[in-house]
CSV table of C-alpha atoms in Angstrom, one decimal:
chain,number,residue,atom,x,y,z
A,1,UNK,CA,118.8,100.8,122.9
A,2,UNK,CA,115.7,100.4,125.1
A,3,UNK,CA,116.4,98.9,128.2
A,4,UNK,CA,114.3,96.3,130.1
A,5,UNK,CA,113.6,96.8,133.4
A,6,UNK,CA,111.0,94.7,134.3
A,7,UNK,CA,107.7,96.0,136.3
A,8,UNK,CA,108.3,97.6,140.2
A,9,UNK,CA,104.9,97.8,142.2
A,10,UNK,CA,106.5,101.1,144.0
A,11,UNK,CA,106.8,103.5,140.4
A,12,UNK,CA,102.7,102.8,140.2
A,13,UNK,CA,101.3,103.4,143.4
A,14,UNK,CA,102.1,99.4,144.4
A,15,UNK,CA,99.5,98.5,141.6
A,16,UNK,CA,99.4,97.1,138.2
A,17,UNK,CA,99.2,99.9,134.9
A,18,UNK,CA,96.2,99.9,133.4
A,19,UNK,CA,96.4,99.9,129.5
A,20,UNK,CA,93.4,100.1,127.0
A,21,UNK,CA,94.6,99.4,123.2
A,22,UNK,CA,92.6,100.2,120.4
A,23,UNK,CA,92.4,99.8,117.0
A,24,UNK,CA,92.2,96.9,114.4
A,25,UNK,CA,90.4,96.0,111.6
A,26,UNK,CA,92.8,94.4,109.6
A,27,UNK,CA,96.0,92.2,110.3
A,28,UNK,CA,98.2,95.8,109.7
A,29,UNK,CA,96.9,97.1,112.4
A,30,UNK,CA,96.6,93.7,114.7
A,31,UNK,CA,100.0,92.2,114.6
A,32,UNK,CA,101.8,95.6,115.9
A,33,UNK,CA,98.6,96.3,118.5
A,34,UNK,CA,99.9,92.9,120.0
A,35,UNK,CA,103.3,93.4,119.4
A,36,UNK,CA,102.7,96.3,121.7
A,37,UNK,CA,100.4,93.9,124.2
A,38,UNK,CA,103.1,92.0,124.9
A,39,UNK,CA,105.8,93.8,125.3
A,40,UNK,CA,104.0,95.9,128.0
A,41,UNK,CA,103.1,92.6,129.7
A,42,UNK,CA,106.4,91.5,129.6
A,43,UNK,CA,107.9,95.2,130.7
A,44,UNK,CA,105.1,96.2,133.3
A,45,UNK,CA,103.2,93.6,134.0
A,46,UNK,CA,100.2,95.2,132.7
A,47,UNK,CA,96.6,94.7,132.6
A,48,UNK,CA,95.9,95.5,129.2
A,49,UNK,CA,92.4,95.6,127.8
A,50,UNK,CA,91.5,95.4,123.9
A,51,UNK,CA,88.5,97.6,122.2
A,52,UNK,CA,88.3,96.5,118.6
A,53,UNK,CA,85.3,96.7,115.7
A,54,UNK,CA,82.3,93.9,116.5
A,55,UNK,CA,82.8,91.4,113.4
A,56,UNK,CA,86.4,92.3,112.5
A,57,UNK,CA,89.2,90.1,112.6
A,58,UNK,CA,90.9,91.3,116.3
A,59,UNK,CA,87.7,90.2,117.9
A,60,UNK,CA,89.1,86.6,117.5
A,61,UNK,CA,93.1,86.9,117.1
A,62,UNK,CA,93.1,89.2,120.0
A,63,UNK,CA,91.5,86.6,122.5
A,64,UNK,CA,93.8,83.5,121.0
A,65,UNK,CA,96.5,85.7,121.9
A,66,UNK,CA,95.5,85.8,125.6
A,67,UNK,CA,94.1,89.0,125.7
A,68,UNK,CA,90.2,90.4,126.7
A,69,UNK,CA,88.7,92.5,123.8
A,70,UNK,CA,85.7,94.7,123.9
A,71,UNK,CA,83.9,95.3,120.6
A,72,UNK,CA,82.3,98.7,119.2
A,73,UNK,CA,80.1,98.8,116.4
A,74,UNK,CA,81.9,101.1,114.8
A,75,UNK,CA,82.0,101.7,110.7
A,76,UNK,CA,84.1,103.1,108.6
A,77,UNK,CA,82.7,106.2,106.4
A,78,UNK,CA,81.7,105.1,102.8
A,79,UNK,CA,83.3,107.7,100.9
A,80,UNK,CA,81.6,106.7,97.6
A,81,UNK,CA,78.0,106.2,98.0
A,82,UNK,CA,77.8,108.8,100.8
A,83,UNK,CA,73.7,108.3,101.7
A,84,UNK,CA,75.0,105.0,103.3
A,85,UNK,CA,76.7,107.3,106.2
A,86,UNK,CA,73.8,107.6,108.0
A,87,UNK,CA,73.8,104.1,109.9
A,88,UNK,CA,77.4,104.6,110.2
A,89,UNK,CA,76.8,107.8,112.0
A,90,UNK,CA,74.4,106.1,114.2
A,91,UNK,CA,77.1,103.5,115.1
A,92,UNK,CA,79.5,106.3,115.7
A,93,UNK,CA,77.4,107.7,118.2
A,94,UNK,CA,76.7,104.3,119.8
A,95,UNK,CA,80.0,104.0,119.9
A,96,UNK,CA,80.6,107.1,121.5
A,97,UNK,CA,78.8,106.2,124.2
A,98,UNK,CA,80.2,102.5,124.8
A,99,UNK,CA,83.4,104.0,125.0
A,100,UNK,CA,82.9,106.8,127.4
A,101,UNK,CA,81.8,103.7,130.1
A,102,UNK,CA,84.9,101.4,129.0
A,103,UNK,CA,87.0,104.3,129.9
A,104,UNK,CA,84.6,105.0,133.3
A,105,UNK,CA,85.0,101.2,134.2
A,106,UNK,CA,88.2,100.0,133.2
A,107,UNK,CA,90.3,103.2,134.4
A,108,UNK,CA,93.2,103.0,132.2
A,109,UNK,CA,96.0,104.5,133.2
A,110,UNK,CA,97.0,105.2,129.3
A,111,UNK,CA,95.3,104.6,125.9
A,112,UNK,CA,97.4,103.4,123.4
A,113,UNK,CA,95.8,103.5,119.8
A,114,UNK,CA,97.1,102.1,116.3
A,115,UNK,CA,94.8,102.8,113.9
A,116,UNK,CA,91.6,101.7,112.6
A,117,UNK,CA,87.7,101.9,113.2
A,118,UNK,CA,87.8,101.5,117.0
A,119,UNK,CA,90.6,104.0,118.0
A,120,UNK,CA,88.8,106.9,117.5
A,121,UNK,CA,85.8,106.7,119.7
A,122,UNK,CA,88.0,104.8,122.2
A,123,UNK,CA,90.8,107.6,122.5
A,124,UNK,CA,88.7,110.4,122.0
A,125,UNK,CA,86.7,109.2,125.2
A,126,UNK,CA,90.2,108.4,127.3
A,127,UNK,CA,91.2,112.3,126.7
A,128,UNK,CA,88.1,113.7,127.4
A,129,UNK,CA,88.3,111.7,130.4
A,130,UNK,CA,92.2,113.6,130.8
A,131,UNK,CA,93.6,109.5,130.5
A,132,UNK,CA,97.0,110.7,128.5
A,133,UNK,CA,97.0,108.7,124.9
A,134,UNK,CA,99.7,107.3,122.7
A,135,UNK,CA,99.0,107.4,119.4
A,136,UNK,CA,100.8,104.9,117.0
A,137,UNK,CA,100.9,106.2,113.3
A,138,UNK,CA,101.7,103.5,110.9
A,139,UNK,CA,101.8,105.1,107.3
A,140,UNK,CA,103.3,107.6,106.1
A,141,UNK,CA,100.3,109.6,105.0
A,142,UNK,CA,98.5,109.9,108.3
A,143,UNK,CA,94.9,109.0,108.7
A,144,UNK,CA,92.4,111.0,109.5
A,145,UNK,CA,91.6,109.7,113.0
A,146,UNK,CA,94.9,109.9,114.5
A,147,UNK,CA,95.3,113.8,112.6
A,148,UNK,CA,92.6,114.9,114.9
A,149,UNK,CA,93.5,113.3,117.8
A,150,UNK,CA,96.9,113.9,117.5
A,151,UNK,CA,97.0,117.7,119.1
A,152,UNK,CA,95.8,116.1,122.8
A,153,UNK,CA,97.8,113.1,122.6
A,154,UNK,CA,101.3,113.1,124.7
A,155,UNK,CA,103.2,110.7,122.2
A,156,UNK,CA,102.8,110.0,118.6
A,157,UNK,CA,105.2,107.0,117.1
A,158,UNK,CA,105.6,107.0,113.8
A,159,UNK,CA,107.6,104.8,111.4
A,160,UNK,CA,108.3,107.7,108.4
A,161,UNK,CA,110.2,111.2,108.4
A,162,UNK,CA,108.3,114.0,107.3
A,163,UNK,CA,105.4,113.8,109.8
A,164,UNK,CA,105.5,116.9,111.2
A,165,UNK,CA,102.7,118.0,108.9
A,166,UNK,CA,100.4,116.1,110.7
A,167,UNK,CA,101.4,116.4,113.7
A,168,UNK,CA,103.3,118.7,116.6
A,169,UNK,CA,106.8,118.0,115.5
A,170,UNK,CA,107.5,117.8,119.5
A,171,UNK,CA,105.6,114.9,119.8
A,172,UNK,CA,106.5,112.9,117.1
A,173,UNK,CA,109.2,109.8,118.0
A,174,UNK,CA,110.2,107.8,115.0
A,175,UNK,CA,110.2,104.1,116.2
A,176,UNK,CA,109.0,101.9,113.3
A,177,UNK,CA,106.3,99.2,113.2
A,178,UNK,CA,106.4,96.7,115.4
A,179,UNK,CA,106.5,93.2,113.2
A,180,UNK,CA,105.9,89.2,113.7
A,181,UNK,CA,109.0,88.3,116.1
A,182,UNK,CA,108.7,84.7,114.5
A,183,UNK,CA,109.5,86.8,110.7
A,184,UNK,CA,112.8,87.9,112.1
A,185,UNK,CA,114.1,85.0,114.6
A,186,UNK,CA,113.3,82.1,111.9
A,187,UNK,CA,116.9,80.4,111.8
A,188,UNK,CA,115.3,78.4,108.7
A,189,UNK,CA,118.1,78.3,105.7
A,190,UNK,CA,116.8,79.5,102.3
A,191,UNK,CA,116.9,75.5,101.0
A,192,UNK,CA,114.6,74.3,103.5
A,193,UNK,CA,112.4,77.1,103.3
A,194,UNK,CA,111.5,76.2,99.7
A,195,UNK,CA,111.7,72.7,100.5
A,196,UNK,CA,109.1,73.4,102.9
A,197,UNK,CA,106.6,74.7,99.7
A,198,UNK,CA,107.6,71.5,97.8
A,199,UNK,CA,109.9,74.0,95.4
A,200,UNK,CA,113.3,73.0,94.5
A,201,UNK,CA,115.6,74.3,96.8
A,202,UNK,CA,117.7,75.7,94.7
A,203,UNK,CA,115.3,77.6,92.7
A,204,UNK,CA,114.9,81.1,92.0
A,205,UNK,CA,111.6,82.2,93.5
A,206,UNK,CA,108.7,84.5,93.5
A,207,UNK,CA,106.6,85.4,96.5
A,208,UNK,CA,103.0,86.4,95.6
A,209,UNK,CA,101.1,88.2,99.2
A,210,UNK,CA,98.0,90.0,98.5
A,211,UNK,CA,96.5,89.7,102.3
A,212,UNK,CA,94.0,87.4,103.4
A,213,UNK,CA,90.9,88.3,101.5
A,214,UNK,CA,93.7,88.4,98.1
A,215,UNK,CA,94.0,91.4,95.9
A,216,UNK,CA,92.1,91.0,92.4
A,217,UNK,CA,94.5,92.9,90.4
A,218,UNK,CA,98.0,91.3,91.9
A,219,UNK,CA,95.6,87.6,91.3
A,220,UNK,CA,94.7,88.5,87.7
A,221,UNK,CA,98.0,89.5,86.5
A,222,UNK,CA,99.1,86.3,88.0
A,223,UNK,CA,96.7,84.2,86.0
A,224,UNK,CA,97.3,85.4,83.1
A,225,UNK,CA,101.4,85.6,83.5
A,226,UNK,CA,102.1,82.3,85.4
A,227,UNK,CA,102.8,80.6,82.7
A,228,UNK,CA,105.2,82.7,81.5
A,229,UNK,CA,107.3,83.2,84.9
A,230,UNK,CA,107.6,79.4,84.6
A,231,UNK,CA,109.2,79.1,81.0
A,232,UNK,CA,112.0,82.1,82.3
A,233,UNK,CA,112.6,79.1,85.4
A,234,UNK,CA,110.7,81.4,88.1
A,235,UNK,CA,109.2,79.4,91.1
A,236,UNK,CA,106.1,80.8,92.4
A,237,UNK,CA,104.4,80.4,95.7
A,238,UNK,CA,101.3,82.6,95.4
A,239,UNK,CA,98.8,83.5,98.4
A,240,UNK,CA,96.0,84.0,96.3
A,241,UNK,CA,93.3,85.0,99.4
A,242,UNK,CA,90.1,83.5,100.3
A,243,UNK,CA,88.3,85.6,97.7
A,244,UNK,CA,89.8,84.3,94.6
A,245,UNK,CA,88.1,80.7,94.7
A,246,UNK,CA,90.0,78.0,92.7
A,247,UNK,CA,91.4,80.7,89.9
A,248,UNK,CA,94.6,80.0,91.0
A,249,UNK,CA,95.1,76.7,91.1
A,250,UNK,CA,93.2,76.6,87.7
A,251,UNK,CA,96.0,78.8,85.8
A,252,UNK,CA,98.1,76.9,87.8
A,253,UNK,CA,97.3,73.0,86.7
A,254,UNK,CA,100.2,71.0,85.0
A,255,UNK,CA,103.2,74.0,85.9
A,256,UNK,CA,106.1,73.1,87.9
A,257,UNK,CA,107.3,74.8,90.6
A,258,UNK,CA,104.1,76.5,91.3
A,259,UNK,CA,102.5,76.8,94.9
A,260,UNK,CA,99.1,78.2,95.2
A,261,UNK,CA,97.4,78.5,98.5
A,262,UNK,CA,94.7,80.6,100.0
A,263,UNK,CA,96.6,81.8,103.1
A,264,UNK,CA,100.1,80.8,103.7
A,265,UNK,CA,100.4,80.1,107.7
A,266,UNK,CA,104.4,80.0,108.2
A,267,UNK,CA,105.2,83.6,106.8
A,268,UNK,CA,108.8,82.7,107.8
A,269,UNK,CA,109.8,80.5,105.8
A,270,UNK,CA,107.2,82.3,102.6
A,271,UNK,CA,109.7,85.0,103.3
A,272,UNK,CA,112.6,83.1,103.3
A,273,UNK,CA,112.1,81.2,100.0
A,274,UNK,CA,111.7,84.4,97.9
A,275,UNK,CA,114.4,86.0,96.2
A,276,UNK,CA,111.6,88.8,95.2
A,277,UNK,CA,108.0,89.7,96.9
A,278,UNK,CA,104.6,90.9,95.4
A,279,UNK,CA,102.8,92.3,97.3
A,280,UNK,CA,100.6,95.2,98.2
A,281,UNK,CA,101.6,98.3,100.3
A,282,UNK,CA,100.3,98.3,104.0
A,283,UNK,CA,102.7,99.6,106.8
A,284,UNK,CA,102.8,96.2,108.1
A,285,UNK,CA,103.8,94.0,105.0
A,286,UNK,CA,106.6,97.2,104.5
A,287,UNK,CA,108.4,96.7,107.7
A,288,UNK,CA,108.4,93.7,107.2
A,289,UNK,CA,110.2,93.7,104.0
A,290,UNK,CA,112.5,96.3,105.4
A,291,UNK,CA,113.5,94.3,108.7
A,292,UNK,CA,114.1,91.2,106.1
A,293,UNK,CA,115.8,93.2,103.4
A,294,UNK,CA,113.5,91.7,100.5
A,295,UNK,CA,113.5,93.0,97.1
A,296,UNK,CA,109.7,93.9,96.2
A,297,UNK,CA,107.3,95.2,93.5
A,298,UNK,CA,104.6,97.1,95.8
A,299,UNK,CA,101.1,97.3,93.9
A,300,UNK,CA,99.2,99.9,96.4
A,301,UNK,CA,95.7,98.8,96.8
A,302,UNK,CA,93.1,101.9,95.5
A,303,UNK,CA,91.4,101.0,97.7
A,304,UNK,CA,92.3,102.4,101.1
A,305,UNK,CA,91.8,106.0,103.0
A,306,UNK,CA,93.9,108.6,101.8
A,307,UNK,CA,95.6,107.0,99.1
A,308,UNK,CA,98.4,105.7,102.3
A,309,UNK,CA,99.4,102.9,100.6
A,310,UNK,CA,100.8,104.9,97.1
A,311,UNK,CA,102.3,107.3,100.0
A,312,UNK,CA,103.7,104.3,101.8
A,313,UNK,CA,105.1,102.7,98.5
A,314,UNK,CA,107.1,106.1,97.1
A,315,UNK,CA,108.8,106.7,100.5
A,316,UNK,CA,110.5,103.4,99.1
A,317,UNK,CA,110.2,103.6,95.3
A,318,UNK,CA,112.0,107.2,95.8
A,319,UNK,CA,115.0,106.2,97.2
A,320,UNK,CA,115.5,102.8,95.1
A,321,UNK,CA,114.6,100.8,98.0
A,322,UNK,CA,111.4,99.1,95.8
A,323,UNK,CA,109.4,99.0,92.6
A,324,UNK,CA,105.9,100.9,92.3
A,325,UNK,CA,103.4,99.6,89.5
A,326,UNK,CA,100.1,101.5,89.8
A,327,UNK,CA,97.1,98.9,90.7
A,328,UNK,CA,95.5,100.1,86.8
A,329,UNK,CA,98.9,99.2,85.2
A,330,UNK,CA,99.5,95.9,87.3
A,331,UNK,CA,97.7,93.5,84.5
A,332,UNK,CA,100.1,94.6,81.8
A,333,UNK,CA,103.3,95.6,83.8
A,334,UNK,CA,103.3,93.2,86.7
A,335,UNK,CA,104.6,90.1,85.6
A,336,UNK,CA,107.1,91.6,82.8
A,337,UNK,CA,108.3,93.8,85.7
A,338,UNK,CA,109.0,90.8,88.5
A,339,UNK,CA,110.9,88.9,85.4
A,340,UNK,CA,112.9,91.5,84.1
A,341,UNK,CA,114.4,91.9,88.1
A,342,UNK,CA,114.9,88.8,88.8
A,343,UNK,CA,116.7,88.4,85.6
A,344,UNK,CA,118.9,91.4,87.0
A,345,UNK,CA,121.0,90.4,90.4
A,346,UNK,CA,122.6,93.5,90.2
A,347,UNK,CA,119.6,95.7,90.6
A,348,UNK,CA,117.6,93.0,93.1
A,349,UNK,CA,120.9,93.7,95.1
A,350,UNK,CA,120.7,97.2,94.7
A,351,UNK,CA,117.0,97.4,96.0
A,352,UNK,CA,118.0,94.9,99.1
A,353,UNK,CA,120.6,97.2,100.2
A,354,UNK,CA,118.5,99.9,100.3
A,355,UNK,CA,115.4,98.7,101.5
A,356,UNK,CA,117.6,97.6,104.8
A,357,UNK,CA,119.0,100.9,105.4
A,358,UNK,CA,115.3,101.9,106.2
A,359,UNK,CA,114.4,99.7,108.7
A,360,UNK,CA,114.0,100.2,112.1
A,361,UNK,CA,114.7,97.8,114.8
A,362,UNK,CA,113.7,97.1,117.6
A,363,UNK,CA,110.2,99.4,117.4
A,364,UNK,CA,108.5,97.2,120.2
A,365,UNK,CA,110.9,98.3,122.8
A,366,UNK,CA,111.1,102.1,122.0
A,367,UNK,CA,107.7,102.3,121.8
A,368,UNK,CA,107.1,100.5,125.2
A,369,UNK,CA,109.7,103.3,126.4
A,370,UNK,CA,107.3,106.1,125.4
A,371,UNK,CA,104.4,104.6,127.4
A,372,UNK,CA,106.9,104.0,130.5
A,373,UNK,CA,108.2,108.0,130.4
A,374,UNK,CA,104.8,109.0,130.4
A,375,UNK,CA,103.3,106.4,133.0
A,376,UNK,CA,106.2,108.0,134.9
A,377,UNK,CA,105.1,111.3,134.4
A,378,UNK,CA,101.1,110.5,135.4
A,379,UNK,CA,101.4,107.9,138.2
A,380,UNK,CA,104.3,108.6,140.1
């Protein structure tokens, strides 16, 4: 169990640590970056310093949390129409260089990096600099950024087994994804939670998450199978994502028991309410289900680098833990699929089991412990 000692000036030098995070992009890679923020603040009294992508989502959530952020116009590579690459090399480059003075200016004592557009530049420039890095590996396929930075680093946390084939097996410490402390303390009963959605609290219930933006596929098969989910007595509350206009509440009109919404804001109680999820297969979204031991049909966006969230998804699927339904099989499977588990207590009790013997607790702390060893090792 990771202990909390809080900050003594004496272990660095009678000073504060100096920490740079980097990373971002989307809320996957946001939510655990300030998990880790705060945690460190808490622990160390840190002063802790964000470098993000300009125009992505952690250039505002990171400041409403309290925290400074420094933006880098950083792309990611287009890996489909490839003579695009060329501005995003530029930016690279630019990046390159903004990075190298953030780590000349701030003086960070560690980097700490989770993933995403801006970790790259930022931790290549804190080890050239010989600032020791910790490298935070959400998925279980590794991305590319952290393989190739992962030989210099002193620490990689990672949340699967198997990593060592992306990494020095000596460096690898498995301490899950840190998650939303406000998912796991809600004290909310299941009742008021659906209550809450204006669903009948004794309802059987379906919990449809497709991020922020939505994701077309999971939306579709929803439109075209809400109906249906209501005639076998399903509730619904569906996040359908700002990109999905009024579609939802279109298909919707005249069903009971239906909530649509854009964005849902109290995750905690969304959660709570469902007696099975929908939803798509970042390494957030899966700790999460694993910490709350909810049943789930994972859709794994095409989308994404490497193909992580398929890998993510069968390091559940495998061991019984979830369902997998292939993003090009989703329109015909999906629905059928959610009704023909929920219509099985059995099984959905099976899956629940499972899915919370893989969960890690706790991942804030161990991973604040891996940044205190080696602070220990550098400053004292």
């Amino acid at each position: 169990m990771a202990s909390n000692n809080k900050y003594k000036p004496e272990i660095y030098n009678g000073r504060r640590p100096r920490v740079v995070i980097s990373g971002g992009g989307t809320g996957g890679h946001i939510f655990p970056a300030l998990s880790i923020a705060d945690i460190l603040k808490e622990r160390l009294n840190a002063d802790i310093l964000f470098v993000g992508a300009d125009n992505r989502m952690e250039m505002k959530r990171v400041p409403d949390a309290g925290y400074p952020i420094v933006g880098l116009p950083v792309a990611g590579f287009d890996r489909k129409k490839l003579w695009r690459n060329f501005g995003v090399l530029l930016k690279l480059w630019k990046s390159m260089r903004k990075s190298r003075k953030i780590i000349k200016d701030f003086k960070p004592d560690i980097a700490v990096g989770v993933g995403g557009y801006a970790s790259g530049p930022t931790l290549k420039a804190a080890q050239k600099a010989h600032v020791p890095t910790l490298l935070q590996e959400q998925n279980s396929y590794a991305g590319v950024t952290n393989k190739l930075l992962g030989g210099k680093a002193e620490c990689i946390c990672v949340a699967y087994d198997g990593m060592e084939k992306f990494f020095p097996a000596d460096k690898i410490v498995k301490t899950g994804n840190p998650v939303r402390k406000a998912l796991i303390n809600s004290d909310t009963s299941v009742a008021k939670a659906r209550e809450s959605f204006g669903l009948d609290p004794d309802g059987i219930t379906l919990l449809v998450v497709g991020g922020s933006l939505g994701a077309l596929t999971i939306n579709e098969s929803l439109e075209q199978g809400i109906r249906k989910l209501a005639e076998h007595g399903i509730q619904v509350i569906w996040q359908t994502g700002k990109n999905f206009g009024d579609r939802g509440e279109i298909a919707a009109k005249g069903i009971k028991g239906v909530m649509v919404t854009p964005f849902i804001t109290d995750m905690a109680n969304a959660y709570k309410a469902a007696t099975l999820v929908i939803g798509r297969a970042g390494a957030g979204s899966i700790s999460e289900f694993q910490l709350l031991g909810k049943p789930v049909i994972l859709v794994p966006s095409p989308n994404v680098a490497e193909d992580h969230q398929t890998h993510n998804a069968r390091a559940l699927s495998d061991r019984g833990a979830a369902v997998l339904i292939k993003d090009a099989d989703a329109r015909e499977q999906l629905v059928n699929e959610a009704i023909a588990l929920i219509s099985d207590p059995v099984r959905l009790s099976r899956m629940e089991n499972e899915i919370k013997k893989m969960a890690l607790r706790d991942s804030d702390n161990m991973i604040a412990d891996e940044v205190i060893k080696i602070l220990n090792k550098t400053l004292k």
